[in-house]
Amino acid sequence: MTHKLNIIVGSTRPGRVGPIFANWFVEYARQHGKFDPVLVDIAEFNLPLFDEPKHPRLGQYENAHTKRWSQTISEGDAYVFVTPEYNSIIPAPLLNAITYLSTEWNYKPAGFLSYGGVSGGLRAVESAKPLLAALKVVPIPEGVPVPGYPQFLADGEFGPNELITNGATTMLDELDRWAGALKALRSQVKAAAAA
């Protein structure tokens, strides 16, 4: 059984390179064989600063952009956030996109493909984990940091080294384990709520 993996591009700024990494990861996840990978670019959702009048946990959305975003995130069994590091944290549009929703994220695992300077975006990853945990997402420790990312880019393509591809395989293996376990938990929670 394959799990649906939403690979979420976290930067929306002009000139961003996130889609290059995300496109590579979509293909890598497809070859891995345990996921149905879906590219999710938050820039395509045009989410303004959170503008719903009711709390997300109620799921009573009034705006078309929120309903579309909710549907996309609900369909995922696991997530990989492709994110740069801006001032040691995740980009504001990604933070905003995550906080738009609540129950859609619950009981699902998440990993990160991060990129940046010497830290490879790891400070941004660590800044996101408490937020995800508050939404009942399991942020796994395995990840794919890309330090000094320009050295891996040529002609609009990402050319990872063996360390990066090994990290991607390890992260996908672990996401698969968690996705299976948490899918069962989601079923139990849903059944208990309906009882």
N, CA, C and O of each residue as an XYZ file, in Angstrom:
780
protein
N       0.843     -1.183      0.000
C       0.000      0.000      0.000
C       0.889      1.247      0.000
O       1.799      1.375      0.819
N       0.613      2.148     -0.918
C       1.374      3.393     -0.940
C       0.632      4.471     -0.170
O      -0.598      4.494     -0.119
N       1.395      5.345      0.416
C       0.848      6.477      1.155
C       0.959      7.716      0.281
O       1.881      7.845     -0.524
N       0.008      8.623      0.449
C       0.065      9.885     -0.281
C       1.003     10.827      0.469
O       0.787     11.131      1.642
N       2.035     11.278     -0.214
C       3.053     12.145      0.380
C       2.966     13.529     -0.241
O       3.261     13.703     -1.423
N       2.567     14.503      0.545
C       2.541     15.887      0.083
C       3.924     16.501      0.290
O       4.415     16.593      1.415
N       4.537     16.915     -0.805
C       5.848     17.566     -0.762
C       5.587     19.050     -0.935
O       5.256     19.512     -2.027
N       5.739     19.791      0.150
C       5.271     21.171      0.248
C       6.416     22.159      0.083
O       7.355     22.177      0.880
N       6.329     22.981     -0.961
C       7.327     24.032     -1.203
C       7.008     25.192     -0.267
O       5.924     25.772     -0.337
N       7.955     25.532      0.610
C       7.692     26.494      1.665
C       8.039     27.936      1.382
O       7.688     28.805      2.180
N       8.708     28.233      0.290
C       9.072     29.611     -0.035
C       8.216     30.102     -1.190
O       7.899     29.349     -2.111
N       7.846     31.375     -1.128
C       7.036     31.972     -2.199
C       7.745     33.143     -2.864
O       7.186     33.751     -3.776
N       8.928     33.470     -2.444
C       9.559     34.694     -2.946
C      10.016     34.553     -4.399
O      10.318     33.447     -4.846
N      10.069     35.656     -5.131
C      10.604     35.608     -6.494
C      12.056     35.134     -6.473
O      12.821     35.506     -5.583
N      12.426     34.329     -7.436
C      13.789     33.823     -7.510
C      14.063     32.629     -6.634
O      15.210     32.192     -6.538
N      13.060     32.091     -5.999
C      13.248     30.955     -5.082
C      13.754     29.728     -5.832
O      13.527     29.568     -7.031
N      14.445     28.869     -5.092
C      14.940     27.626     -5.677
C      14.229     26.407     -5.094
O      14.510     25.275     -5.485
N      13.322     26.638     -4.170
C      12.591     25.530     -3.546
C      11.963     24.563     -4.528
O      12.057     23.352     -4.327
N      11.312     25.059     -5.606
C      10.715     24.108     -6.553
C      11.726     23.166     -7.208
O      11.373     22.047     -7.580
N      12.957     23.598     -7.350
C      13.981     22.714     -7.926
C      14.209     21.519     -7.007
O      14.247     20.375     -7.461
N      14.360     21.792     -5.712
C      14.551     20.711     -4.746
C      13.296     19.843     -4.647
O      13.384     18.617     -4.580
N      12.132     20.486     -4.638
C      10.878     19.742     -4.507
C      10.634     18.830     -5.695
O      10.211     17.688     -5.518
N      10.890     19.313     -6.898
C      10.706     18.473     -8.086
C      11.630     17.257     -8.054
O      11.227     16.150     -8.411
N      12.870     17.476     -7.621
C      13.795     16.349     -7.488
C      13.249     15.343     -6.481
O      13.287     14.136     -6.718
N      12.737     15.850     -5.348
C      12.280     14.952     -4.295
C      11.020     14.190     -4.706
O      10.842     13.036     -4.317
N      10.150     14.822     -5.485
C       8.970     14.116     -5.999
C       9.417     12.877     -6.777
O       8.893     11.784     -6.562
N      10.376     13.047     -7.671
C      10.854     11.913     -8.470
C      11.580     10.881     -7.609
O      11.444      9.676     -7.822
N      12.345     11.362     -6.642
C      13.065     10.448     -5.759
C      12.083      9.612     -4.943
O      12.270      8.406     -4.783
N      11.037     10.258     -4.429
C      10.019      9.550     -3.648
C       9.254      8.565     -4.525
O       8.910      7.476     -4.067
N       8.987      8.924     -5.758
C       8.295      8.016     -6.680
C       9.143      6.754     -6.906
O       8.619      5.640     -6.890
N      10.451      6.935     -7.114
C      11.346      5.798     -7.325
C      11.480      4.948     -6.054
O      11.690      3.738     -6.132
N      11.359      5.582     -4.899
C      11.432      4.872     -3.631
C      10.359      3.791     -3.568
O      10.593      2.705     -3.037
N       9.186      4.091     -4.110
C       8.155      3.079     -4.304
C       7.096      2.926     -3.238
O       6.130      2.189     -3.439
N       7.244      3.595     -2.113
C       6.266      3.421     -1.040
C       5.317      4.604     -0.903
O       4.501      4.652      0.017
N       5.428      5.556     -1.821
C       4.612      6.768     -1.735
C       4.041      7.147     -3.084
O       4.613      6.865     -4.137
N       2.897      7.794     -3.014
C       2.331      8.500     -4.162
C       2.645      9.970     -3.897
O       1.890     10.634     -3.187
N       3.737     10.494     -4.448
C       4.150     11.862     -4.126
C       3.352     12.907     -4.906
O       3.064     12.740     -6.091
N       3.007     13.979     -4.214
C       2.252     15.079     -4.804
C       2.978     16.377     -4.491
O       3.253     16.675     -3.329
N       3.288     17.147     -5.523
C       3.920     18.448     -5.320
C       2.861     19.451     -4.898
O       1.849     19.617     -5.579
N       3.093     20.119     -3.775
C       2.178     21.131     -3.247
C       2.980     22.416     -3.082
O       3.855     22.501     -2.220
N       2.682     23.405     -3.901
C       3.395     24.680     -3.860
C       2.484     25.714     -3.203
O       1.471     26.105     -3.784
N       2.834     26.155     -2.008
C       1.936     27.089     -1.311
C       1.769     28.396     -2.081
O       0.782     29.102     -1.877
N       2.700     28.729     -2.952
C       2.560     29.946     -3.752
C       1.321     29.880     -4.641
O       0.732     30.913     -4.960
N       0.922     28.676     -5.042
C      -0.236     28.520     -5.922
C      -1.571     28.677     -5.190
O      -2.620     28.757     -5.828
N      -1.539     28.720     -3.877
C      -2.770     28.845     -3.101
C      -3.104     30.301     -2.758
O      -4.226     30.603     -2.351
N      -2.139     31.191     -2.922
C      -2.359     32.621     -2.655
C      -3.027     32.857     -1.298
O      -4.023     33.573     -1.202
N      -2.472     32.253     -0.266
C      -3.038     32.411      1.072
C      -2.636     33.761      1.654
O      -1.447     34.013      1.846
N      -3.605     34.637      1.939
C      -3.244     35.873      2.633
C      -2.897     35.552      4.088
O      -3.009     34.401      4.508
N      -2.484     36.546      4.849
C      -2.324     36.293      6.281
C      -3.637     35.740      6.799
O      -4.709     36.173      6.378
N      -3.555     34.796      7.699
C      -4.721     34.035      8.152
C      -5.944     34.937      8.285
O      -5.947     35.893      9.060
N      -6.984     34.615      7.514
C      -8.142     35.503      7.427
C      -9.480     34.808      7.649
O     -10.517     35.287      7.190
N      -9.455     33.688      8.347
C     -10.707     33.003      8.667
C     -11.242     33.519     10.007
O     -10.480     33.624     10.969
N     -12.532     33.840     10.087
C     -13.071     34.369     11.338
C     -13.188     33.337     12.454
O     -13.188     33.703     13.629
N     -13.287     32.062     12.112
C     -13.430     31.025     13.143
C     -12.142     30.234     13.280
O     -11.358     30.129     12.337
N     -11.936     29.686     14.455
C     -10.722     28.913     14.729
C     -10.635     27.716     13.780
O     -11.649     27.075     13.503
N      -9.434     27.409     13.278
C      -9.279     26.297     12.335
C      -9.750     24.946     12.866
O     -10.171     24.096     12.081
N      -9.690     24.728     14.177
C     -10.074     23.416     14.707
C     -11.538     23.098     14.428
O     -11.927     21.931     14.448
N     -12.362     24.123     14.166
C     -13.779     23.913     13.869
C     -14.006     23.445     12.431
O     -15.018     22.809     12.135
N     -13.061     23.761     11.534
C     -13.197     23.376     10.142
C     -14.315     24.098      9.408
O     -14.766     23.633      8.362
N     -14.764     25.218      9.935
C     -15.857     25.989      9.329
C     -15.273     27.145      8.520
O     -15.347     28.307      8.921
N     -14.694     26.800      7.383
C     -13.986     27.785      6.576
C     -14.953     28.558      5.681
O     -15.926     28.007      5.166
N     -14.665     29.830      5.511
C     -15.510     30.690      4.692
C     -14.870     31.052      3.356
O     -15.575     31.413      2.414
N     -13.569     30.962      3.263
C     -12.862     31.407      2.061
C     -12.492     30.233      1.152
O     -12.107     29.161      1.618
N     -12.618     30.464     -0.149
C     -12.317     29.417     -1.126
C     -10.871     28.960     -1.031
O     -10.582     27.772     -1.176
N      -9.943     29.915     -0.785
C      -8.532     29.512     -0.710
C      -8.291     28.584      0.475
O      -7.471     27.670      0.383
N      -8.987     28.802      1.581
C      -8.822     27.929      2.747
C      -9.411     26.559      2.473
O      -8.810     25.545      2.829
N     -10.564     26.515      1.851
C     -11.207     25.230      1.546
C     -10.326     24.395      0.613
O     -10.200     23.183      0.786
N      -9.731     25.042     -0.357
C      -8.845     24.337     -1.292
C      -7.597     23.826     -0.575
O      -7.174     22.689     -0.786
N      -7.015     24.666      0.268
C      -5.832     24.285      1.046
C      -6.177     23.134      1.993
O      -5.412     22.177      2.111
N      -7.311     23.225      2.658
C      -7.754     22.178      3.575
C      -7.888     20.839      2.856
O      -7.427     19.815      3.361
N      -8.510     20.842      1.693
C      -8.698     19.609      0.924
C      -7.355     18.984      0.559
O      -7.175     17.772      0.675
N      -6.420     19.813      0.120
C      -5.103     19.314     -0.286
C      -4.361     18.684      0.884
O      -3.793     17.600      0.748
N      -4.361     19.348      2.017
C      -3.637     18.844      3.187
C      -4.336     17.624      3.772
O      -3.672     16.696      4.235
N      -5.660     17.612      3.757
C      -6.409     16.457      4.272
C      -6.057     15.176      3.541
O      -6.036     14.102      4.141
N      -5.782     15.280      2.259
C      -5.516     14.103      1.436
C      -4.155     13.466      1.700
O      -3.924     12.321      1.313
N      -3.259     14.188      2.349
C      -1.926     13.651      2.606
C      -1.896     12.686      3.773
O      -2.593     12.873      4.770
N      -1.070     11.636      3.636
C      -0.796     10.717      4.742
C       0.502     11.074      5.448
O       0.740     10.656      6.581
N       1.337     11.851      4.770
C       2.630     12.279      5.303
C       3.048     13.523      4.531
O       2.532     13.816      3.452
N       4.004     14.248      5.121
C       4.448     15.503      4.506
C       5.963     15.598      4.515
O       6.638     15.112      5.422
N       6.475     16.244      3.470
C       7.862     16.694      3.473
C       7.824     18.179      3.154
O       7.335     18.589      2.102
N       8.340     18.968      4.064
C       8.422     20.409      3.869
C       9.769     20.743      3.245
O      10.817     20.420      3.805
N       9.739     21.380      2.099
C      10.954     21.825      1.419
C      11.107     23.298      1.762
O      10.350     24.141      1.280
N      12.091     23.599      2.598
C      12.152     24.952      3.143
C      13.564     25.521      3.211
O      14.519     24.816      3.538
N      13.678     26.806      2.897
C      14.930     27.504      3.185
C      14.908     27.978      4.636
O      13.947     27.765      5.374
N      15.987     28.615      5.004
C      16.091     29.209      6.336
C      16.146     30.720      6.194
O      17.073     31.264      5.594
N      15.157     31.387      6.746
C      15.127     32.853      6.738
C      15.304     33.347      8.169
O      14.428     33.148      9.010
N      16.428     33.987      8.445
C      16.686     34.505      9.789
C      16.526     33.425     10.855
O      15.967     33.666     11.925
N      17.024     32.238     10.546
C      17.056     31.088     11.455
C      15.706     30.423     11.680
O      15.591     29.566     12.556
N      14.682     30.790     10.919
C      13.381     30.138     11.042
C      12.824     29.832      9.647
O      13.431     30.175      8.633
N      11.663     29.185      9.619
C      11.006     28.911      8.340
C      10.443     30.209      7.772
O      10.217     31.158      8.522
N      10.214     30.269      6.466
C       9.644     31.475      5.857
C       8.248     31.776      6.401
O       7.493     30.865      6.739
N       7.920     33.050      6.481
C       6.608     33.471      6.984
C       5.452     32.848      6.205
O       4.464     32.462      6.829
N       5.517     32.727      4.865
C       4.400     32.099      4.158
C       4.163     30.643      4.569
O       3.019     30.190      4.602
N       5.219     29.918      4.878
C       5.057     28.536      5.323
C       4.435     28.493      6.714
O       3.540     27.687      6.971
N       4.900     29.345      7.600
C       4.311     29.435      8.937
C       2.819     29.751      8.833
O       2.000     29.137      9.517
N       2.477     30.699      7.987
C       1.081     31.085      7.780
C       0.267     29.915      7.234
O      -0.843     29.655      7.699
N       0.821     29.210      6.245
C       0.098     28.093      5.628
C      -0.161     26.974      6.630
O      -1.236     26.374      6.628
N       0.801     26.696      7.470
C       0.620     25.653      8.478
C      -0.474     26.049      9.463
O      -1.321     25.225      9.808
N      -0.465     27.298      9.918
C      -1.418     27.722     10.945
C      -2.825     27.954     10.407
O      -3.747     28.164     11.194
N      -3.014     27.923      9.108
C      -4.348     28.045      8.525
C      -5.260     26.894      8.945
O      -6.476     27.063      9.037
N      -4.671     25.724      9.200
C      -5.450     24.512      9.433
C      -5.136     23.925     10.801
O      -4.193     24.338     11.475
N      -5.947     22.957     11.188
C      -5.711     22.285     12.461
C      -5.859     20.770     12.310
O      -4.862     20.054     12.221
N      -7.081     20.288     12.281
C      -7.298     18.835     12.292
C      -6.778     18.142     11.034
O      -6.484     16.947     11.071
N      -6.663     18.855      9.944
C      -6.157     18.258      8.709
C      -4.750     17.701      8.874
O      -4.369     16.753      8.188
N      -3.984     18.283      9.777
C      -2.599     17.868      9.999
C      -2.492     16.704     10.999
O      -1.476     16.009     11.025
N      -3.504     16.491     11.799
C      -3.405     15.608     12.968
C      -2.990     14.180     12.636
O      -3.452     13.584     11.664
N      -2.101     13.652     13.476
C      -1.669     12.257     13.441
C      -1.055     11.849     12.101
O      -1.361     10.791     11.551
N      -0.189     12.712     11.598
C       0.543     12.421     10.369
C       2.018     12.761     10.588
O       2.330     13.675     11.350
N       2.919     12.046      9.937
C       4.348     12.337     10.098
C       4.824     13.387      9.097
O       4.233     13.581      8.035
N       5.903     14.050      9.469
C       6.494     15.058      8.585
C       8.009     14.982      8.647
O       8.600     14.742      9.700
N       8.618     15.192      7.494
C      10.062     15.316      7.386
C      10.392     16.614      6.674
O       9.500     17.328      6.216
N      11.667     16.911      6.586
C      12.112     18.165      5.984
C      13.244     17.934      5.001
O      14.171     17.169      5.266
N      13.156     18.605      3.868
C      14.292     18.819      2.999
C      14.577     20.316      3.138
O      13.829     21.149      2.627
N      15.647     20.638      3.822
C      15.958     22.044      4.087
C      17.245     22.440      3.373
O      18.117     21.607      3.126
N      17.344     23.696      3.055
C      18.534     24.166      2.363
C      18.912     25.553      2.876
O      18.063     26.342      3.291
N      20.206     25.817      2.832
C      20.691     27.103      3.315
C      22.198     27.161      3.216
O      22.813     26.545      2.345
N      22.775     27.917      4.129
C      24.220     28.078      4.162
C      24.879     26.909      4.859
O      24.596     25.750      4.555
N      25.753     27.218      5.788
C      26.538     26.166      6.436
C      25.662     25.205      7.242
O      26.017     24.037      7.396
N      24.518     25.680      7.763
C      23.665     24.809      8.583
C      22.699     23.983      7.751
O      22.033     23.100      8.293
N      22.600     24.237      6.461
C      21.679     23.486      5.622
C      20.225     23.691      5.976
O      19.388     22.844      5.663
N      19.907     24.798      6.620
C      18.523     25.084      6.982
C      18.034     24.397      8.241
O      16.839     24.430      8.537
N      18.935     23.774      8.991
C      18.509     23.006     10.159
C      17.904     23.866     11.275
O      17.064     23.384     12.035
N      18.317     25.117     11.379
C      17.704     25.981     12.395
C      16.243     26.241     12.045
O      15.397     26.314     12.937
N      15.940     26.382     10.767
C      14.550     26.561     10.334
C      13.730     25.321     10.681
O      12.605     25.428     11.170
N      14.298     24.151     10.427
C      13.603     22.902     10.743
C      13.269     22.851     12.232
O      12.141     22.540     12.613
N      14.250     23.157     13.060
C      14.009     23.109     14.508
C      12.968     24.138     14.946
O      12.252     23.914     15.921
N      12.878     25.254     14.241
C      11.866     26.262     14.592
C      10.460     25.775     14.266
O       9.499     26.199     14.907
N      10.326     24.892     13.280
C       9.007     24.411     12.858
C       8.484     23.259     13.710
O       7.272     23.068     13.811
N       9.361     22.509     14.311
C       8.934     21.301     15.018
C       7.958     21.554     16.169
O       6.994     20.798     16.296
N       8.147     22.566     17.012
C       7.142     22.792     18.067
C       5.765     23.149     17.514
O       4.746     22.741     18.072
N       5.730     23.906     16.424
C       4.459     24.246     15.794
C       3.770     22.982     15.287
O       2.577     22.791     15.523
N       4.502     22.128     14.603
C       3.918     20.894     14.087
C       3.456     19.983     15.213
O       2.385     19.383     15.126
N       4.249     19.876     16.261
C       3.856     19.037     17.394
C       2.560     19.542     18.036
O       1.746     18.743     18.498
N       2.368     20.860     18.065
C       1.135     21.421     18.613
C      -0.078     21.048     17.772
O      -1.206     21.042     18.267
N       0.156     20.737     16.499
C      -0.916     20.331     15.591
C      -1.013     18.801     15.476
O      -1.649     18.278     14.562
N      -0.380     18.104     16.407
C      -0.396     16.645     16.463
C       0.245     16.003     15.234
O      -0.148     14.917     14.808
N       1.224     16.684     14.682
C       2.056     16.130     13.617
C       3.291     15.528     14.286
O       3.800     16.072     15.267
N       3.767     14.410     13.756
C       4.988     13.801     14.280
C       6.144     14.214     13.375
O       6.321     13.643     12.299
N       6.943     15.214     13.807
C       8.119     15.588     13.010
C       9.253     14.598     13.297
O       9.790     14.558     14.404
N       9.602     13.815     12.306
C      10.616     12.787     12.526
C      12.008     13.417     12.563
O      12.224     14.470     11.962
N      12.951     12.786     13.261
C      14.299     13.363     13.335
C      15.095     13.235     12.044
O      15.982     14.050     11.790
N      14.799     12.232     11.223
C      15.525     12.060      9.965
C      15.129     13.167      8.993
O      13.952     13.500      8.862
N      16.118     13.727      8.321
C      15.850     14.806      7.381
C      16.912     14.861      6.302
O      17.854     14.070      6.278
N      16.728     15.821      5.411
C      17.658     16.004      4.303
C      18.116     17.459      4.278
O      17.512     18.273      3.580
N      19.164     17.806      5.020
C      19.701     19.158      4.951
C      20.658     19.299      3.765
O      21.439     18.396      3.466
N      20.576     20.442      3.106
C      21.463     20.715      1.971
C      22.277     21.969      2.310
O      21.823     23.085      2.056
N      23.478     21.796      2.882
C      24.306     22.957      3.222
C      25.013     23.509      1.987
O      25.387     22.761      1.084
N      25.189     24.816      1.964
C      25.853     25.440      0.828
C      25.177     25.055     -0.468
O      25.833     24.646     -1.426
N      23.861     25.188     -0.494
C      23.048     24.616     -1.578
C      23.430     25.052     -2.997
O      23.235     24.255     -3.914
N      23.967     26.276     -3.250
C      24.265     26.619     -4.649
C      25.237     25.662     -5.338
O      25.197     25.507     -6.559
N      26.111     25.019     -4.559
C      27.077     24.092     -5.164
C      26.408     22.877     -5.795
O      27.022     22.186     -6.609
N      25.152     22.609     -5.426
C      24.435     21.437     -5.946
C      23.491     21.788     -7.094
O      22.795     20.916     -7.615
N      23.464     23.057     -7.487
C      22.566     23.496     -8.547
C      23.348     23.832     -9.812
O      24.381     24.499     -9.764
N      22.833     23.356    -10.945
C      23.442     23.677    -12.244
C      22.362     23.613    -13.311
O      21.666     22.607    -13.448
N      22.231     24.683    -14.055
C      21.254     24.745    -15.156
C      19.839     24.406    -14.693
O      19.099     23.703    -15.382
N      19.478     24.913    -13.523
C      18.123     24.699    -13.008
C      17.836     23.299    -12.507
O      16.676     22.927    -12.329
N      18.883     22.518    -12.278
C      18.720     21.142    -11.794
C      19.490     20.958    -10.490
O      20.504     21.614    -10.250
N      18.989     20.055     -9.658
C      19.628     19.710     -8.399
C      20.423     18.434     -8.604
O      19.884     17.420     -9.046
N      21.712     18.489     -8.280
C      22.586     17.325     -8.379
C      23.085     16.939     -6.999
O      24.150     17.396     -6.582
N      22.336     16.101     -6.274
C      22.723     15.755     -4.908
C      23.928     14.821     -4.867
O      24.218     14.115     -5.833
N      24.615     14.833     -3.744
C      25.695     13.872     -3.537
C      25.137     12.630     -2.831
O      23.949     12.569     -2.516
N      25.989     11.665     -2.592
C      25.551     10.401     -1.990
C      25.015     10.599     -0.578
O      24.071      9.921     -0.172
N      25.604     11.513      0.165
C      25.130     11.778      1.526
C      23.683     12.261      1.504
O      22.876     11.844      2.335
N      23.357     13.128      0.567
C      21.994     13.655      0.456
C      21.019     12.560      0.017
O      19.935     12.444      0.588
N      21.382     11.759     -0.982
C      20.466     10.710     -1.433
C      20.277      9.636     -0.360
O      19.176      9.112     -0.195
N      21.337      9.312      0.363
C      21.198      8.358      1.471
C      20.265      8.915      2.542
O      19.441      8.189      3.098
N      20.402     10.212      2.826
C      19.514     10.853      3.800
C      18.064     10.840      3.339
O      17.156     10.646      4.147
N      17.844     11.045      2.047
C      16.489     11.024      1.497
C      15.875      9.639      1.621
O      14.702      9.509      1.971
N      16.656      8.602      1.336
C      16.146      7.234      1.465
C      15.800      6.920      2.909
O      14.747      6.346      3.187
N      16.674      7.290      3.826
C      16.430      7.035      5.246
C      15.174      7.756      5.711
O      14.362      7.180      6.435
N      15.005      9.020      5.300
C      13.826      9.784      5.701
C      12.557      9.155      5.139
O      11.560      9.044      5.852
N      12.575      8.743      3.876
C      11.394      8.129      3.274
C      11.051      6.797      3.940
O       9.876      6.496      4.151
N      12.057      6.004      4.268
C      11.807      4.741      4.974
C      11.115      5.001      6.304
O      10.165      4.308      6.667
N      11.597      5.996      7.020
C      11.016      6.302      8.332
C       9.626      6.909      8.192
O       8.734      6.585      8.977
N       9.423      7.781      7.212
C       8.088      8.338      6.972
C       7.094      7.227      6.648
O       5.943      7.281      7.081
N       7.523      6.234      5.900
C       6.651      5.110      5.568
C       6.222      4.369      6.829
O       5.050      4.022      6.974
N       7.148      4.127      7.731
C       6.812      3.429      8.985
C       5.787      4.221      9.787
O       4.778      3.684     10.242
N       6.069      5.508      9.948
C       5.174      6.357     10.733
C       3.829      6.549     10.055
O       2.797      6.576     10.725
N       3.826      6.682      8.734
C       2.561      6.884      8.014
C       1.630      5.696      8.221
O       0.428      5.876      8.413
N       2.173      4.487      8.183
C       1.348      3.299      8.407
C       0.796      3.247      9.819
O      -0.387      2.976     10.022
N       1.657      3.508     10.794
C       1.217      3.458     12.191
C       0.196      4.552     12.494
O      -0.786      4.311     13.195
N       0.428      5.745     11.968
C      -0.467      6.859     12.275
C      -1.778      6.775     11.498
O      -2.790      7.312     11.947
N      -1.779      6.120     10.355
C      -3.045      5.933      9.615
C      -4.000      5.102     10.470
O      -5.194      5.395     10.537
N      -3.477      4.074     11.118
C      -4.300      3.258     12.009
C      -4.811      4.092     13.183
O      -5.970      3.964     13.577
N      -3.962      4.933     13.733
C      -4.378      5.799     14.840
C      -5.466      6.772     14.398
O      -6.428      7.005     15.129
N      -5.312      7.347     13.182
C      -6.338      8.265     12.675
C      -7.690      7.575     12.556
O      -8.728      8.173     12.840
N      -7.673      6.321     12.137
C      -8.912      5.549     12.031
C      -9.561      5.360     13.391
O     -10.779      5.477     13.524
N      -8.753      5.071     14.397
C      -9.277      4.903     15.754
C      -9.876      6.200     16.276
O     -10.952      6.201     16.873
N      -9.172      7.301     16.047
C      -9.656      8.605     16.524
C     -10.961      8.976     15.830
O     -11.888      9.485     16.461
N     -11.026      8.716     14.526
C     -12.230      9.029     13.752
C     -13.404      8.198     14.229
O     -14.516      8.711     14.353
N     -13.171      6.905     14.500
C     -14.223      6.025     14.981
C     -14.717      6.453     16.363
O     -15.916      6.422     16.639
N     -13.783      6.852     17.225
C     -14.165      7.300     18.570
C     -14.987      8.585     18.507
O     -15.923      8.764     19.287
N     -14.640      9.479     17.582
C     -15.376     10.736     17.444
C     -16.791     10.506     16.905
O     -17.715     11.250     17.230
N     -16.950      9.474     16.082
C     -18.258      9.185     15.484
C     -19.167      8.409     16.445
O     -20.384      8.379     16.264
N     -18.571      7.783     17.468
C     -19.354      6.951     18.400
C     -20.214      7.793     19.331
O     -20.930      7.248     20.171
